[in-house]
Structures are given as structure tokens and as C-alpha cells.
Short mmCIF file of C-alpha atoms (C1' of nucleotides) in Angstrom, two decimals:
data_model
loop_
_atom_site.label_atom_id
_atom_site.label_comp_id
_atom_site.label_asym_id
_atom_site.label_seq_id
_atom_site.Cartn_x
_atom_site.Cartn_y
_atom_site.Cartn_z
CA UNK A 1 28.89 -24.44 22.38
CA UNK A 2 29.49 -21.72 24.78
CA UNK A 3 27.14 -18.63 25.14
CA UNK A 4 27.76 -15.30 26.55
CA UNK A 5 26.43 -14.56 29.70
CA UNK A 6 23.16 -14.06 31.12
CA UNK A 7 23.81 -10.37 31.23
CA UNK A 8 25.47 -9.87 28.05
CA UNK A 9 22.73 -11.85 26.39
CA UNK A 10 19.49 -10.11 28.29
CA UNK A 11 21.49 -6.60 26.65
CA UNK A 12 21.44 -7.31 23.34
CA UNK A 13 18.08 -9.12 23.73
CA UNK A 14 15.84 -6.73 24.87
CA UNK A 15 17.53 -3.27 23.25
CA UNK A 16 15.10 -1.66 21.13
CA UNK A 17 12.02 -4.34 22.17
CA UNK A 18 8.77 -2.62 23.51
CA UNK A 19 7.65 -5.47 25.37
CA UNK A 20 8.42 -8.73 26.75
CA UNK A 21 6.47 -10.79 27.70
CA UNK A 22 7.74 -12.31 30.64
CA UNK A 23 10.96 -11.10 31.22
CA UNK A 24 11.76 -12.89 34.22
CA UNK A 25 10.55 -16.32 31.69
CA UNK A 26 13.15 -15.29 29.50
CA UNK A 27 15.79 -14.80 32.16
CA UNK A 28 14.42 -18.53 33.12
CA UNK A 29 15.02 -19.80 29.77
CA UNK A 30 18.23 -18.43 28.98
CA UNK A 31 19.58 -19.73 31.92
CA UNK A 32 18.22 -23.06 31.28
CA UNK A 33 20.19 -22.64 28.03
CA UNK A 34 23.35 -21.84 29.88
CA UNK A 35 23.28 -25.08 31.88
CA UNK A 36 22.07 -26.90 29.56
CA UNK A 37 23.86 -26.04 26.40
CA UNK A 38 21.15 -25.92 24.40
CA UNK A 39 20.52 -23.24 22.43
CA UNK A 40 16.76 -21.45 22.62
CA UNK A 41 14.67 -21.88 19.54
CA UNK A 42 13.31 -19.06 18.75
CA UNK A 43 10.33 -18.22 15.77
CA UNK A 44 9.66 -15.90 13.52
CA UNK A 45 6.70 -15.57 11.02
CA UNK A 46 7.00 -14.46 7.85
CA UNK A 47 3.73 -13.75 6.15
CA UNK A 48 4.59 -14.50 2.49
CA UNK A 49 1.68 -12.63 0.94
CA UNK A 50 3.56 -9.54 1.20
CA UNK A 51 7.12 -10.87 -0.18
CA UNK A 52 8.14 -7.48 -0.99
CA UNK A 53 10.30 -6.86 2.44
CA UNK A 54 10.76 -3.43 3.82
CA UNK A 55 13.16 -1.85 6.41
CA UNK A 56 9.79 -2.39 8.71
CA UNK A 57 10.75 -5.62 8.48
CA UNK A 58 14.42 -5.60 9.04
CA UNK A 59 13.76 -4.43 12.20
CA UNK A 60 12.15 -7.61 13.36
CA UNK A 61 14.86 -9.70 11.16
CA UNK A 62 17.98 -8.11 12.96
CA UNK A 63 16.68 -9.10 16.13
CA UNK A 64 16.41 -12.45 15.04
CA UNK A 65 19.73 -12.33 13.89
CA UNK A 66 21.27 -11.01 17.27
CA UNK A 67 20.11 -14.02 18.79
CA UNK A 68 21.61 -15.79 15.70
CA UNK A 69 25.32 -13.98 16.86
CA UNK A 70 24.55 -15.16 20.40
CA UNK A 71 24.36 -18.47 19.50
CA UNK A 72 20.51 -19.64 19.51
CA UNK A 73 18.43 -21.40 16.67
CA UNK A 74 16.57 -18.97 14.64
CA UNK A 75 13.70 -20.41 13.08
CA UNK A 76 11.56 -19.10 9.88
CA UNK A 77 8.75 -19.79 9.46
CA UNK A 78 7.07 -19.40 5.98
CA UNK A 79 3.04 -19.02 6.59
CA UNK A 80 2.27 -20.78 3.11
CA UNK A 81 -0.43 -21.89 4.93
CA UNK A 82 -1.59 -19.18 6.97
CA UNK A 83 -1.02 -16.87 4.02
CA UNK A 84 -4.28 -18.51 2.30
CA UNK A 85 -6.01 -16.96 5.18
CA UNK A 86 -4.48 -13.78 4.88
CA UNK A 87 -3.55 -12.41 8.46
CA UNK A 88 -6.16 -9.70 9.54
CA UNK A 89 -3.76 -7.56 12.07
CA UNK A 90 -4.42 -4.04 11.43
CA UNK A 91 -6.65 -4.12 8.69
CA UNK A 92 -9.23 -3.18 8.12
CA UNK A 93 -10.28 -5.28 4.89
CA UNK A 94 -10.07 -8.44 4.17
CA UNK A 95 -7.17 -9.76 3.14
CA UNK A 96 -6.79 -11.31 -0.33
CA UNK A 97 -6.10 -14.77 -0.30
CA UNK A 98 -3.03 -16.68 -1.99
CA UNK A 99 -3.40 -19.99 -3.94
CA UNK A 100 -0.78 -22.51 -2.35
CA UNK A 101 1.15 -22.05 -5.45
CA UNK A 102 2.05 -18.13 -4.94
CA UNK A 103 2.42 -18.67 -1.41
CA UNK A 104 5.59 -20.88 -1.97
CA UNK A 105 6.89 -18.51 -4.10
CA UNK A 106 6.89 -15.72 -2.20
CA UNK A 107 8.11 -17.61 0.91
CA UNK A 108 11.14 -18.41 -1.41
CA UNK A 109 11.78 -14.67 -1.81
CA UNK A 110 11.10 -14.21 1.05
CA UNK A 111 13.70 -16.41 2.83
CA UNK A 112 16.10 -14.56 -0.27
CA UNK A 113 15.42 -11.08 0.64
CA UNK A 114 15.57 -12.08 4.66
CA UNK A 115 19.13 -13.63 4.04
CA UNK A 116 20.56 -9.94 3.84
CA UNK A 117 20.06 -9.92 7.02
CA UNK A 118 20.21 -13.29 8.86
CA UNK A 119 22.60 -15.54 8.76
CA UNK A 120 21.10 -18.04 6.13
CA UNK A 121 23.35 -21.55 6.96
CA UNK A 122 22.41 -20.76 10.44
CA UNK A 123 18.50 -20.14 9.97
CA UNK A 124 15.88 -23.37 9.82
CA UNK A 125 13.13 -22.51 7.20
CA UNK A 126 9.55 -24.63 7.76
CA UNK A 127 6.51 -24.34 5.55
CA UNK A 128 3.66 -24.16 8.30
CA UNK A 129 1.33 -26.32 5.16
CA UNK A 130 3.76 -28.84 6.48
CA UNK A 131 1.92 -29.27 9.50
CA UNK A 132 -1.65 -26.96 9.17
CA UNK A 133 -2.22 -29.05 5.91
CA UNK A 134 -2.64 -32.31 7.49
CA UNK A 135 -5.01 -31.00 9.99
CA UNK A 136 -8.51 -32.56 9.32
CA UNK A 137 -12.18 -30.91 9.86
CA UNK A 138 -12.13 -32.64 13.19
CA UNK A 139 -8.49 -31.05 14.18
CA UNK A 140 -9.85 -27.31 13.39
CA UNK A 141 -12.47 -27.86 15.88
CA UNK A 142 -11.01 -29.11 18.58
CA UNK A 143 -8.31 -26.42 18.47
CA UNK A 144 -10.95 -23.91 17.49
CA UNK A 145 -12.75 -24.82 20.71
CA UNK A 146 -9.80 -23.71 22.91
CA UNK A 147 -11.14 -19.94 22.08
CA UNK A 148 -13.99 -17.97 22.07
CA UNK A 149 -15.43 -15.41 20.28
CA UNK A 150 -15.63 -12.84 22.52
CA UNK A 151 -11.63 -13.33 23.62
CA UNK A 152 -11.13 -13.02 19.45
CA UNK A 153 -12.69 -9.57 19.63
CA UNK A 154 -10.98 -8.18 22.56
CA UNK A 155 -8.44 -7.63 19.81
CA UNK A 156 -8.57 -4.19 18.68
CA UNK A 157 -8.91 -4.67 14.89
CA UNK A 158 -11.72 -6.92 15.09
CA UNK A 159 -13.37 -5.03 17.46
CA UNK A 160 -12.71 -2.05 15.14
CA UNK A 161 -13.90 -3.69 12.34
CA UNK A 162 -17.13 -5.10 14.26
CA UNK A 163 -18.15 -1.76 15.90
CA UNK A 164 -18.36 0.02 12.78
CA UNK A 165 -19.92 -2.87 10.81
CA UNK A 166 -17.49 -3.67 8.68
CA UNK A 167 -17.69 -7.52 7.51
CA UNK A 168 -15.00 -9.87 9.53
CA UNK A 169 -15.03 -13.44 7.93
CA UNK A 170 -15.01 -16.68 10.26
CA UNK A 171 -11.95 -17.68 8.28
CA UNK A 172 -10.11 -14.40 10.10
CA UNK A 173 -11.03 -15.97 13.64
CA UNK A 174 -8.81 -18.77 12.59
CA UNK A 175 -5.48 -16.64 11.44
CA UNK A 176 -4.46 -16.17 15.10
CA UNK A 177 -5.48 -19.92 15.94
CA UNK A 178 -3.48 -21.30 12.84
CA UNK A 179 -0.07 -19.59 13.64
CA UNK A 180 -0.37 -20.36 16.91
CA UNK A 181 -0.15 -24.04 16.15
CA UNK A 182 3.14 -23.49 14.23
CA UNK A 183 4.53 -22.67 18.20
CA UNK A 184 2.72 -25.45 19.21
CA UNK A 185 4.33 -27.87 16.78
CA UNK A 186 7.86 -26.11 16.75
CA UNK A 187 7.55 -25.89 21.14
CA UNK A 188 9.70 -22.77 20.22
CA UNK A 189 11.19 -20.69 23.45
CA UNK A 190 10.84 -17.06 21.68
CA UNK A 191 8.35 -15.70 19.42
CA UNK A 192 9.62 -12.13 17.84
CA UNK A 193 7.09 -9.94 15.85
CA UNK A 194 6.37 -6.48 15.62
CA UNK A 195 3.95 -4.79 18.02
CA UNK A 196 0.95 -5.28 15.56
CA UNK A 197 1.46 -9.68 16.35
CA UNK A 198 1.35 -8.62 20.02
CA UNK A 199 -2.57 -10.55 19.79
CA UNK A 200 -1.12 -13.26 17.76
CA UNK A 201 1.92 -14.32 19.90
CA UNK A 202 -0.24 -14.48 23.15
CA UNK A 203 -2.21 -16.78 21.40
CA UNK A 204 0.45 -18.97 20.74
CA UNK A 205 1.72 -18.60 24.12
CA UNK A 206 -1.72 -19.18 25.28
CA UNK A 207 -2.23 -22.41 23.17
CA UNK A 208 1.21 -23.88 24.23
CA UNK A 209 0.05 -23.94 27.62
CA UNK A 210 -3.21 -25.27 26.39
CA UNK A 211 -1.04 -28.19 25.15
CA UNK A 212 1.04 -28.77 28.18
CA UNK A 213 4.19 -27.19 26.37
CA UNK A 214 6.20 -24.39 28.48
CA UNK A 215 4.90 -21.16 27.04
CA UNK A 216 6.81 -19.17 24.31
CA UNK A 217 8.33 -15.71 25.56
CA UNK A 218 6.97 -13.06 23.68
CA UNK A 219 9.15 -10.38 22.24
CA UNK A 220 7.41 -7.11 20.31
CA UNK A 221 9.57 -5.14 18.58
CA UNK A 222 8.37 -0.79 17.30
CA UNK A 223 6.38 -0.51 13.91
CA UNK A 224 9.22 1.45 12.13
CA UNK A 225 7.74 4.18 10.70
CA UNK A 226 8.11 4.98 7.15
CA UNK A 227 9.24 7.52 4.81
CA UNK A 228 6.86 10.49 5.11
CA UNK A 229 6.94 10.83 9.13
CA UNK A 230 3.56 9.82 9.89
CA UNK A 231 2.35 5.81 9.33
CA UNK A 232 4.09 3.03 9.84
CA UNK A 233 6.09 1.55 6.80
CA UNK A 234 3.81 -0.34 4.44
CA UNK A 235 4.04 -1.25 0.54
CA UNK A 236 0.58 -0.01 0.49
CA UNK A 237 1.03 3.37 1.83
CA UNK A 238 4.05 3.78 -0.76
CA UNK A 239 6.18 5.29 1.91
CA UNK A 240 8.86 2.02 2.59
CA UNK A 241 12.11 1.31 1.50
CA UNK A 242 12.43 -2.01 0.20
CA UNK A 243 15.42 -4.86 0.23
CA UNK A 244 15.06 -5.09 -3.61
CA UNK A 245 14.78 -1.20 -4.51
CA UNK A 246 17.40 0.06 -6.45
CA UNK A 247 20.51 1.19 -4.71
CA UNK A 248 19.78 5.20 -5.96
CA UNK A 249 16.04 4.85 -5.13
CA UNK A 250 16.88 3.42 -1.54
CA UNK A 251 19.34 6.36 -1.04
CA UNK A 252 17.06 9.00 -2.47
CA UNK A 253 14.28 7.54 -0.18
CA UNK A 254 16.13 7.45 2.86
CA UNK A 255 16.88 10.74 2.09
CA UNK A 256 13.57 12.00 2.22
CA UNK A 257 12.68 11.29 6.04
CA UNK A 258 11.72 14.04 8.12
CA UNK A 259 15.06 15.06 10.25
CA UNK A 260 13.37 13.98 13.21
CA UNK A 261 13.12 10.71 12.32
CA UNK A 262 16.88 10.27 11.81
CA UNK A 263 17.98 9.44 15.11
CA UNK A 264 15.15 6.54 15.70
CA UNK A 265 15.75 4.69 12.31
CA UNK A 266 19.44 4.99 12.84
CA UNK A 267 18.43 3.39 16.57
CA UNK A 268 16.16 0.50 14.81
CA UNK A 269 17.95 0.03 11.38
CA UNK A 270 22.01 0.31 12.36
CA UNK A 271 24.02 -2.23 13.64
CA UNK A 272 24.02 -1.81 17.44
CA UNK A 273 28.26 -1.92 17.62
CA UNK A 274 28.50 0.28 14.00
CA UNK A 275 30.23 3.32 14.12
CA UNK A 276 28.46 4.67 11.87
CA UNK A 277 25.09 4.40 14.56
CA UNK A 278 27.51 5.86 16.72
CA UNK A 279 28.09 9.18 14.79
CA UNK A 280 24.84 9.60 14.04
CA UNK A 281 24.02 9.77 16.92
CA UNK A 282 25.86 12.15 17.91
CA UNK A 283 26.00 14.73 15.35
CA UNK A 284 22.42 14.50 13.92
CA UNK A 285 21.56 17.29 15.94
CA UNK A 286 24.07 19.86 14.95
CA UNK A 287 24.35 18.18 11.26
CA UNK A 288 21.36 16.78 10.22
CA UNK A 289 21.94 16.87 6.89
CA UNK A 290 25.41 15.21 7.01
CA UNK A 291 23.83 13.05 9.74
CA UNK A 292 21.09 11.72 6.97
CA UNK A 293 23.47 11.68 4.46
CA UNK A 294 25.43 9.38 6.08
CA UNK A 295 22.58 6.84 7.33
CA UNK A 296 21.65 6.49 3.94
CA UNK A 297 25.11 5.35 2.81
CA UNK A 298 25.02 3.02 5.86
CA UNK A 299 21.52 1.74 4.67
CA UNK A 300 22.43 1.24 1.54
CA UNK A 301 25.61 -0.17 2.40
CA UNK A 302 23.93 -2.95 4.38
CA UNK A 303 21.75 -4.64 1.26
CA UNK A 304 23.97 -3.34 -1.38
CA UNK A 305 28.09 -2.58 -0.69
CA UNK A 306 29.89 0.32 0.41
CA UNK A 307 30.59 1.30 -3.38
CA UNK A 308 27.16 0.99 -4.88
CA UNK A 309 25.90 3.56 -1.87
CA UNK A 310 28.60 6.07 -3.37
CA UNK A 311 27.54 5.53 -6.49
CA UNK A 312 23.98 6.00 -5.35
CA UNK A 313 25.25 9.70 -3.36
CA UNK A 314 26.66 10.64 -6.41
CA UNK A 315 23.64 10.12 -8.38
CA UNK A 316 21.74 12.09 -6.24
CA UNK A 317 23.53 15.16 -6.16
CA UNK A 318 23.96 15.01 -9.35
CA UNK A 319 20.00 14.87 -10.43
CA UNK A 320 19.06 17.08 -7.68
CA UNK A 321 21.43 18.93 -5.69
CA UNK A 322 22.60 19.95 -9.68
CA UNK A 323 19.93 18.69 -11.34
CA UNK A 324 22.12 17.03 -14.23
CA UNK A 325 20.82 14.24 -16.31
CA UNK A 326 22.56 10.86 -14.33
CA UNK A 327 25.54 9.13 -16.21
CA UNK A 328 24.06 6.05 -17.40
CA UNK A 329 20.70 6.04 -18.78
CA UNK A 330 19.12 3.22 -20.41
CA UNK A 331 18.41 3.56 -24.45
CA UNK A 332 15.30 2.89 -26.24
CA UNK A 333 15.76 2.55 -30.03
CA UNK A 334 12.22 3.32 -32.46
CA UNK A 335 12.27 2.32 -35.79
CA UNK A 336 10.50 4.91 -36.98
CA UNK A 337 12.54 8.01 -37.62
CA UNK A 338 9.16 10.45 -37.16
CA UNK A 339 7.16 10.14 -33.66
CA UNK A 340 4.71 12.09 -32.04
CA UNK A 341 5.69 13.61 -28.67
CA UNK A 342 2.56 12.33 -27.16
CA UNK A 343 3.15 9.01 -28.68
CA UNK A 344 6.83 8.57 -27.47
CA UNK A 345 5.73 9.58 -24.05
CA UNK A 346 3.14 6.71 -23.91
CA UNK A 347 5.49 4.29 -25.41
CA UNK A 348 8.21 4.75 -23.10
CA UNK A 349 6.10 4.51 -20.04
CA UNK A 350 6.74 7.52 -18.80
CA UNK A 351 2.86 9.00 -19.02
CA UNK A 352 -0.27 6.67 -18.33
CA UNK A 353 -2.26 7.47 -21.20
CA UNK A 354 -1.97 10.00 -24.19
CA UNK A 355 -3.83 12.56 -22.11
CA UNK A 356 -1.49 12.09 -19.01
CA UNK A 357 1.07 12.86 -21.34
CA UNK A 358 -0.71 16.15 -22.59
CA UNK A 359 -0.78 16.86 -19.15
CA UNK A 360 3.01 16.45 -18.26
CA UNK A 361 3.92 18.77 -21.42
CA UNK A 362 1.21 21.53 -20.53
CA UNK A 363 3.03 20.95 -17.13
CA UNK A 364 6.36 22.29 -18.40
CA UNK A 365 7.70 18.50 -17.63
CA UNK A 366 9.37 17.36 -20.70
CA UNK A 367 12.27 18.33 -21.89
CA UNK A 368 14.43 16.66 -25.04
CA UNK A 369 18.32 17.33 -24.52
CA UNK A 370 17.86 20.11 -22.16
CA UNK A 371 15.58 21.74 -24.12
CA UNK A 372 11.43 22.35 -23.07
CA UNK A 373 8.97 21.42 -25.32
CA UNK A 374 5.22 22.32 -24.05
CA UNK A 375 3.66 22.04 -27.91
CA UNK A 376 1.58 18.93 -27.39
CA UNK A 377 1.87 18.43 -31.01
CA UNK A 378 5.08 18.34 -31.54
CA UNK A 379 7.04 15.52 -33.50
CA UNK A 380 10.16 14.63 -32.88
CA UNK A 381 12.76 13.31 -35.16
CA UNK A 382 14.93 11.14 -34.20
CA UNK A 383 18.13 10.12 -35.67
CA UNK A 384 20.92 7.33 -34.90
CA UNK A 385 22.44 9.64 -32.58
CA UNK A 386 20.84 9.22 -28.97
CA UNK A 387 18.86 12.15 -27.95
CA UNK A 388 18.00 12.70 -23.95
CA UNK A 389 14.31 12.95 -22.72
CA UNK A 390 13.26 14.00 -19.08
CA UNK A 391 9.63 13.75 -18.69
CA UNK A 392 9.42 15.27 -14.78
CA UNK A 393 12.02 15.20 -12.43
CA UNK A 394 13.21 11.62 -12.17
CA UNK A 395 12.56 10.17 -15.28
CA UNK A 396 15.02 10.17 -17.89
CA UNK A 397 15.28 8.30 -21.09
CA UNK A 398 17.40 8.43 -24.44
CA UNK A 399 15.70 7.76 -27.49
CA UNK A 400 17.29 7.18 -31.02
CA UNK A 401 16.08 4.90 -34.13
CA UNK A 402 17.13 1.57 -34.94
CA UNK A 403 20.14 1.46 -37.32
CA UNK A 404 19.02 -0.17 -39.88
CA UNK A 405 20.49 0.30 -43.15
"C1'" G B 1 -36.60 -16.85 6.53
"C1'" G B 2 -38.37 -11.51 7.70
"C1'" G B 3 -37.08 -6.28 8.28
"C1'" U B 4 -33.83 -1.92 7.82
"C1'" A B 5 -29.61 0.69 5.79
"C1'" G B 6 -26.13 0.52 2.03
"C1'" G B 7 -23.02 -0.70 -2.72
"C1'" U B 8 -20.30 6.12 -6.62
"C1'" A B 9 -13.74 7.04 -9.84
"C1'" G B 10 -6.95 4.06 -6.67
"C1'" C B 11 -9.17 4.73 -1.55
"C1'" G B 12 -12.65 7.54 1.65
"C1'" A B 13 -16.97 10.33 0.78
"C1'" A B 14 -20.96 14.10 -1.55
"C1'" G B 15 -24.66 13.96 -5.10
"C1'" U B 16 -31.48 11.53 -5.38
"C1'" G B 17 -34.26 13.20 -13.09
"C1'" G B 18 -31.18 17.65 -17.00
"C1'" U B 19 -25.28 23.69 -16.80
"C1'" U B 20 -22.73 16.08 -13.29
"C1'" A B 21 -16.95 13.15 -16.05
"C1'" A B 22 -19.56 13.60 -11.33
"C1'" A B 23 -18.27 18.32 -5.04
"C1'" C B 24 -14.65 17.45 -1.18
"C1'" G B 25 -10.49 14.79 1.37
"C1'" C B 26 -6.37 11.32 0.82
"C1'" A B 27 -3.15 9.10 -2.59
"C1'" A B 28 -0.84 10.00 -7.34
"C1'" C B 29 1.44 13.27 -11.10
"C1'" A B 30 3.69 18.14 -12.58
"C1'" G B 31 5.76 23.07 -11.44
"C1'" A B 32 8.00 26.53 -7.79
"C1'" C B 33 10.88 26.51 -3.48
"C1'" U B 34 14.49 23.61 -0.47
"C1'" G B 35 20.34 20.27 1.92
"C1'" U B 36 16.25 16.46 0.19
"C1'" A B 37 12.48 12.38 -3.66
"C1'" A B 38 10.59 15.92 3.06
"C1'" A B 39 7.58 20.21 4.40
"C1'" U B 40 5.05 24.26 2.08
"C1'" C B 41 2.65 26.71 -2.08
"C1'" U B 42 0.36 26.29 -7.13
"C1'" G B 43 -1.73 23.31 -10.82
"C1'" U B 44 -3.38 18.54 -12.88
"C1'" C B 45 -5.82 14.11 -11.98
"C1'" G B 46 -11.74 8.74 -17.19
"C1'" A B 47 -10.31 7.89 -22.45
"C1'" C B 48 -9.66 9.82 -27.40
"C1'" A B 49 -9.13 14.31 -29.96
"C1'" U B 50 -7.90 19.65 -29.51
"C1'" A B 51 -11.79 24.12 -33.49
"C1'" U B 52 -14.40 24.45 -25.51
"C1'" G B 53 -15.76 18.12 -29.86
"C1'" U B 54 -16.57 12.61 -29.32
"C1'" C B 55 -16.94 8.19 -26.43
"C1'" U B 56 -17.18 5.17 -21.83
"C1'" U B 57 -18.25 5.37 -16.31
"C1'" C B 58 -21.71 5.63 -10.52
"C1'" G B 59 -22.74 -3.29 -7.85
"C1'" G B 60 -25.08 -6.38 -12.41
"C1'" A B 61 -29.04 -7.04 -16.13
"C1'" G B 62 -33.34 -5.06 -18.14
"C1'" G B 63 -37.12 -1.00 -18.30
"C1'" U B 64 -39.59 4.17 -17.92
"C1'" U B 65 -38.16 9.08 -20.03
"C1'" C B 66 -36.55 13.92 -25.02
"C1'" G B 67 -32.93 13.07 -20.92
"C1'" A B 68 -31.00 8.73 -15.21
"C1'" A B 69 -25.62 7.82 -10.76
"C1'" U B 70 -30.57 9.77 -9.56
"C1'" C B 71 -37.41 6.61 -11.02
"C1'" C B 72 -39.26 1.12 -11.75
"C1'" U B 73 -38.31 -4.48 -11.99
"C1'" C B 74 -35.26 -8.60 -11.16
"C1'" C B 75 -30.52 -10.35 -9.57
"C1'" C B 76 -25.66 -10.18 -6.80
"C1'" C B 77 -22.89 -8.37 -2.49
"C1'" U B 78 -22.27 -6.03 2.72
"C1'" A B 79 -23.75 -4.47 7.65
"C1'" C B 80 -27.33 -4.27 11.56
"C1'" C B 81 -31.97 -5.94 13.95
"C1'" C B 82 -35.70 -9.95 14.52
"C1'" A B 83 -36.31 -15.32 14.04
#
RNA sequence: GGGUAGGUAGCGAAGUGGUUAAACGCAACAGACUGUAAAUCUGUCGACAUAUGUCUUCGGAGGUUCGAAUCCUCCCCUACCCA
């Protein structure tokens, strides 16, 4: 097993990090791995009450997998266990919390959705239950002693949370403890997480010294932030892209990122040797539009393939740079040849109640084969031939009856 | 255990007996505009109906009243203070 050298490896290693925590450790350690030949084990947590992964997350993920390329053991780590806590960082709630059951689950899609990006032979997947699970009453305590309470609020949500009297459960003291047992029992060399674990990891680093094991490196890694320019990407905030959105929704989204945001996602999100990073980078200035154009094809091209992010550019100029029904939609057959506009709305999903549909066709939303209807009573009849619906911009649907004769 | 302040629509937050389905902000949805699903502007935003009508909502259960989110009783939950 050869590695590259200490230079070429502290390069790739710490482009794009915010901190590191120590670097002169990690020099330590990776030299230690040159002489040695063993490769540095390095962890990542994956929180699987959230299996829905974002690009947020891929930014943590490809660093894992650059160590991957340079030849060190990347280790997953499913929180199964941990996730029945629910991990407090940066909320400001409570976190809902997963049987066992779910929390398997998830950590298998999880691993799924993370093998876009690593290297999945290559990767070691533990269950922290594995280990947390056997830990008795007795355990908890003793590790539980190793920290106190005011050290638990020098973190900033908690103290958040406790200055404006908002309620923090005990169980939340014992998220930071719990993962940082999972470094204790792997005696990783590398923790990676986003800047939001920055608490977390230090208590792992923190508790590995407690247990006479050489402390874990720290590596943070930037909160990408997500599609409207402002917070960082979250599900919850409905402004991420995720690994499992639809190649045309993932372009169209990508799309819709301020300009000034194109040159740090290209930064966080694009291979480091691409060359599409590299003219990006260069012309997003001049070309913006091209420039965004082009990371979205890249983006897309790196869950999906090169041809499905064409496809995915030609659907978009073709519903809104024309705004032309797409090629393929979907057909919904009715067996009754007689609906009521209202009614059809509601029964394709595309309006919430009947009222919400009112509401789109008062809105001049709904169209039938290119054709607006704003009569909220109308009926439409439908025949064996396929007719097209648009209720609002995006949502198409054709609609004929069941041939049934 | 005692005291105090609270629990309002997806979230945040007004409202303390009747023109209150409930201000306002955010989110969401629609329209216009745009290279864009961004930004901006406009509108909508409980359900059912459409003749400005009916029904269900303000932690839960009862009660007072012609009438309650608003008053009373009990219960549940949260924070803070005192033990």
C-alpha cells in the first residue's frame, strides 16, 4: 500500500475545510501512516433520522471520499442509536425520536444514497446500537460523569435554548456524550462533520483522551448553503437539492441559486480535478448564466449520467424558457366520462382541497390543452383521447377515460 | 411541594365577551415579470357550498352567557423563581 506524500495528501485534505483541529496532529498522524503503512481511520456520522441526503451533505461525503482516493479507511457510521436521541445541534426544538426499527431503515438508505458518492467496497458501515446498546445504567454514568453541565452549555444551542427558556431535555445532554463513544470504541484518527458537529467532535476528541486513546483530529467542513441564498441547506427549510430528486427537479433547482452563489457551490460540490469546476470558475463572472447552466449539468451528472442532465436541460427550456407542455407526461385514466373541474383537480393531486382548487382557477392557473378555464363550475368531458391539464406552472397532467367498451 | 408566566392556524406572533375564520411576519400556492423554479411586484392562503350561505377551529374536558379564543372549574404540558 503506498500513499502519496505528506504534501500531496495535507492538499487535498484540508481544501475547502474551515477548521482543523490540530493541524500539526494531523501532519503527526499522516506521517505515522506513511511509515507505518497503515492507513488512518477516519469517521463519519451519519444521523439516520434525516435519510433524505442533500448536497449539504455531499459536501461532508466527498471529503470522506478524498481520503478514500488517498488510500485511508473511511468509516460510516450509522447513529441507529444516537438517532433515538435525536441530535440537538442547531435546533432549537426537540428532536423527534426514532423507534430502533426506522432508524435501521433509514441508515440503509442512507449508506444507498451516500454510495453516489463514496466508494461503497471501500467504506466500513457500523451501527453505533452495536456498541451504545450494550451499555448498562451503570456505563451511562460513569461516562456521563466525565462532563458537566455547565461545559454542555457552553455550546451555543443549548445555551440558546436555555437563555430564552426554551425546554432542553436531559436526554439532549447525552447526544454529544453518546457519539463520542462511537470514537472511543472505533479509536478513529479523523472525525469529519460539518461546522454545526464542531461541539460534538471535541467531545469525542475530548473523551478519547479521557480513555487514554490518542485524540481524533477534527476536521469541519462549510454549511453549504441552500437554494434561496440565505440558510443553510435543510429538508425543512425546503430550499435543498436532494440525491433522490428527480433529475429535472435537481436541474431546475440548481438553477434557481442566486448568481452569487455559483462560484462557492461549484468550489464545495465539483470534483476538485473536473474541468468542468475549472470553467466555472472562470467564466461565471462574465457568463453567469452559461456558468449555472453548466453546474447544473455537472450536478446532475454526478447522481444521475451525463444524458439524463440533457434530458433534464431540455426539459427546462422547454417548460420555461418556452413554456411548452414537457414530452412525456404521465396519464391518468377516469372512468367516468363527465367530471367536475373542481373534482378532477382534487383527484389528481394537484389542489389540496376543493377550495384550493377554486382558488387555482380564480387564479387563472388551469388550463386544459392550452386552453384557460377560470369557470369554477365547469365540467369537463373527457373522452378516450388524452386531453392535457396544467394546473400552475409545473404541474401537468393528461386525463382521458378508461376504455371500456 | 409552593409561586409566577405561558400553551392561538405549517411555524412565529397579535387578540382578553359580540362587525374574529381570527391582525401581522415567515413558509406555501397562483399571476405578472425575468436567462431562471431566483429577486421583485400583485393576489390567495380552515372546510364545504357559491345566491356575500353552512360547518369545524384558538392545550383537553366540563360550565356560565342570547353570544367565549376571550369569564369560571378541573385536568394535561412548558419555562422561570423558591424549597
Amino acid at each position: 500500500m503506498s500513499f502519496p506524500s505528506l504534501q500531496e495528501q495535507l492538499d487535498v485534505i484540508t481544501a475547502n475545510t474551515v477548521e482543523i483541529i490540530s493541524p500539526a496532529e494531523l501532519e503527526q498522524k499522516i506521517q505515522h501512516s506513511l511509515k507505518t503503512g497503515a492507513p488512518l481511520k477516519v469517521k463519519l456520522g451519519a444521523d439516520p433520522s434525516r435519510p433524505d441526503l442533500h448536497l449539504g451533505h455531499s459536501v461532508v461525503l466527498r471529503k470522506l471520499r478524498e481520503f478514500q482516493d488517498l488510500g485511508h479507511e473511511a468509516i460510516l457510521i450509522i447513529g441507529d442509536f444516537t438517532a433515538m436521541i435525536g441530535d440537538p445541534s442547531g435546533k432549537s426544538k426537540t428532536r423527534p425520536q426514532l423507534t430502533a426499527e426506522e432508524a435501521r431503515q433509514n441508515g440503509a438508505s442512507y449508506f444507498e444514497q451516500a454510495s453516489k458518492i463514496l466508494d461503497p467496497h471501500k467504506t466500513t458501515i457500523c451501527y453505533n446500537a452495536d456498541w451504545l446498546g450494550k451499555m448498562t445504567f451503570a456505563d451511562v454514568i460513569r461516562l456521563s460523569s466525565h462532563y458537566t453541565v455547565a461545559r454542555m452549555l457552553e455550546r451555543d444551542d443549548f445555551e440558546r435554548r436555555y437563555r430564552s427558556s426554551e425546554p432542553i431535555s436531559i436526554h439532549e445532554f447525552l447526544y454529544p456524550l453518546a457519539q463520542a463513544m462511537d470514537s472511543v470504541h472505533l479509536r478513529n484518527d479523523v472525525e469529519l462533520g460539518g461546522t454545526d458537529q464542531k461541539f460534538n467532535l471535541l467531545v469525542g476528541r475530548d473523551l478519547q483522551r479521557e480513555y487514554g486513546i490518542l485524540p481524533q483530529v477534527c476536521i469541519t467542513m462549510p454549511l453549504l448553503v441552500g437554494t434561496a441564498g440565505e440558510d443553510k441547506m435543510s429538508k425543512s427549510l425546503g430550499n435543498a437539492v436532494c440525491f433522490n430528486d428527480l433529475p429535472s427537479d435537481m436541474y431546475g433547482r440548481v438553477l434557481s441559486i442566486p448568481d452569487n452563489l455559483i462560484e462557492n457551490w461549484c468550489r464545495l460540490l465539483l470534483p476538485h480535478n473536473g474541468e468542468g469546476r475549472r470553467a466555472i470558475l472562470e467564466g461565471w463572472e462574465e457568463e453567469p448564466r452559461s456558468a449555472k447552466r453548466r453546474l447544473a449539468r455537472e450536478i446532475v451528472t454526478q447522481y444521475y449520467s451525463t444524458t439524463e442532465a440533457e434530458a433534464a436541460e431540455e426539459h427546462f427550456d422547454r417548460l420555461f424558457v418556452h413554456k411548452k407542455a414537457p414530452t412525456e407526461i404521465e396519464l391518468t385514466l377516469f372512468s367516468e366520462p363527465e367530471l367536475p373541474l373542481v373534482d378532477l383537480l382534487l383527484a389528481l393531486g394537484a389542489a389540496a382541497s376543493k377550495n384550493d382548487a377554486r382558488r387555482m382557477i380564480q387564479q387563472n392557473a388551469v388550463s386544459i390543452d392550452e386552453e384557460r378555464i377560470l369557470d369554477i363550475k365547469a365540467v369537463i368531458t373527457l373522452s378516450e383521447e388524452p386531453k392535457t391539464l396544467k394546473a400552475g406552472k409545473r404541474k401537468f397532467f393528461r386525463i382521458a377515460t378508461a376504455a371500456n367498451s
